[in-house]
Amino acid sequence: MLIKANVSFAGNIVMKKGEVRELEASAALSDLLRCGYCSIVKEVTPNEGKQGNSRKRKEKPADRL
């Protein structure tokens, strides 16, 4: 999941204020979220980053001489 640091902190996880990073769920992250040191920006699903180019290009008519 994408996490944004609300303040700078250091420990098992180190981030500066405003930094956004993808982190796996853990006890340390759970504690940071509960304290308000960071917040969830977006839940990432496994296939979310694999978006294909489903649009087809429009073919232009060939110029004739």
Tab-separated table of C-alpha atoms in Angstrom:
chain	number	residue	atom	x	y	z
A	1	MET	CA	0.000	0.000	0.000
A	2	LEU	CA	1.145	3.554	-0.619
A	3	ILE	CA	2.011	5.404	2.577
A	4	LYS	CA	2.591	9.145	3.052
A	5	ALA	CA	4.608	10.395	6.031
A	6	ASN	CA	2.809	13.149	7.954
A	7	VAL	CA	5.955	13.869	10.021
A	8	SER	CA	9.571	12.715	9.861
A	9	PHE	CA	10.340	9.575	11.862
A	10	ALA	CA	13.049	6.941	12.253
A	11	GLY	CA	12.995	3.375	13.531
A	12	ASN	CA	12.243	0.133	11.692
A	13	ILE	CA	10.808	2.379	8.971
A	14	VAL	CA	12.485	5.708	8.153
A	15	MET	CA	10.643	8.424	6.230
A	16	LYS	CA	10.712	12.211	6.017
A	17	LYS	CA	7.659	14.465	6.067
A	18	GLY	CA	5.766	14.341	2.753
A	19	GLU	CA	7.566	11.248	1.447
A	20	VAL	CA	5.345	8.685	-0.306
A	21	ARG	CA	6.458	5.072	-0.472
A	22	GLU	CA	4.984	1.631	-1.061
A	23	LEU	CA	5.236	-0.514	2.081
A	24	GLU	CA	4.023	-3.978	3.032
A	25	ALA	CA	1.758	-4.353	6.041
A	26	SER	CA	3.739	-4.873	9.271
A	27	ALA	CA	3.472	-4.307	13.009
A	28	ALA	CA	5.723	-1.236	12.768
A	29	LEU	CA	3.579	0.275	10.010
A	30	SER	CA	0.424	-0.466	11.971
A	31	ASP	CA	1.819	1.454	14.965
A	32	LEU	CA	2.830	4.427	12.794
A	33	LEU	CA	-0.632	4.579	11.210
A	34	ARG	CA	-2.337	4.390	14.607
A	35	CYS	CA	-0.183	7.230	16.002
A	36	GLY	CA	-0.858	9.418	12.962
A	37	TYR	CA	2.775	9.601	11.866
A	38	CYS	CA	1.743	8.415	8.404
A	39	SER	CA	-1.413	7.756	6.417
A	40	ILE	CA	-2.538	5.433	3.644
A	41	VAL	CA	-2.609	7.149	0.271
A	42	LYS	CA	-3.865	4.204	-1.770
A	43	GLU	CA	-4.317	0.480	-1.484
A	44	VAL	CA	-2.374	-1.250	-4.270
A	45	THR	CA	-3.795	-4.389	-5.817
A	46	PRO	CA	-1.413	-6.945	-7.360
A	47	ASN	CA	-2.475	-6.347	-11.001
A	48	GLU	CA	-3.043	-2.611	-10.751
A	49	GLY	CA	0.295	-1.664	-12.266
A	50	LYS	CA	-0.181	-3.968	-15.249
A	51	GLN	CA	-2.412	-1.898	-17.463
A	52	GLY	CA	-2.137	-2.771	-21.115
A	53	ASN	CA	-2.471	-0.444	-24.041
A	54	SER	CA	-5.922	-1.560	-25.118
A	55	ARG	CA	-6.470	1.417	-27.383
A	56	LYS	CA	-5.787	0.777	-31.007
A	57	ARG	CA	-4.065	3.361	-33.116
A	58	LYS	CA	-6.130	4.875	-35.857
A	59	GLU	CA	-4.608	4.112	-39.191
A	60	LYS	CA	-4.057	7.100	-41.402
A	61	PRO	CA	-4.688	6.676	-45.110
A	62	ALA	CA	-1.471	6.462	-47.073
A	63	ASP	CA	-0.614	9.512	-49.126
A	64	ARG	CA	-0.675	8.739	-52.843
A	65	LEU	CA	1.758	10.316	-55.259
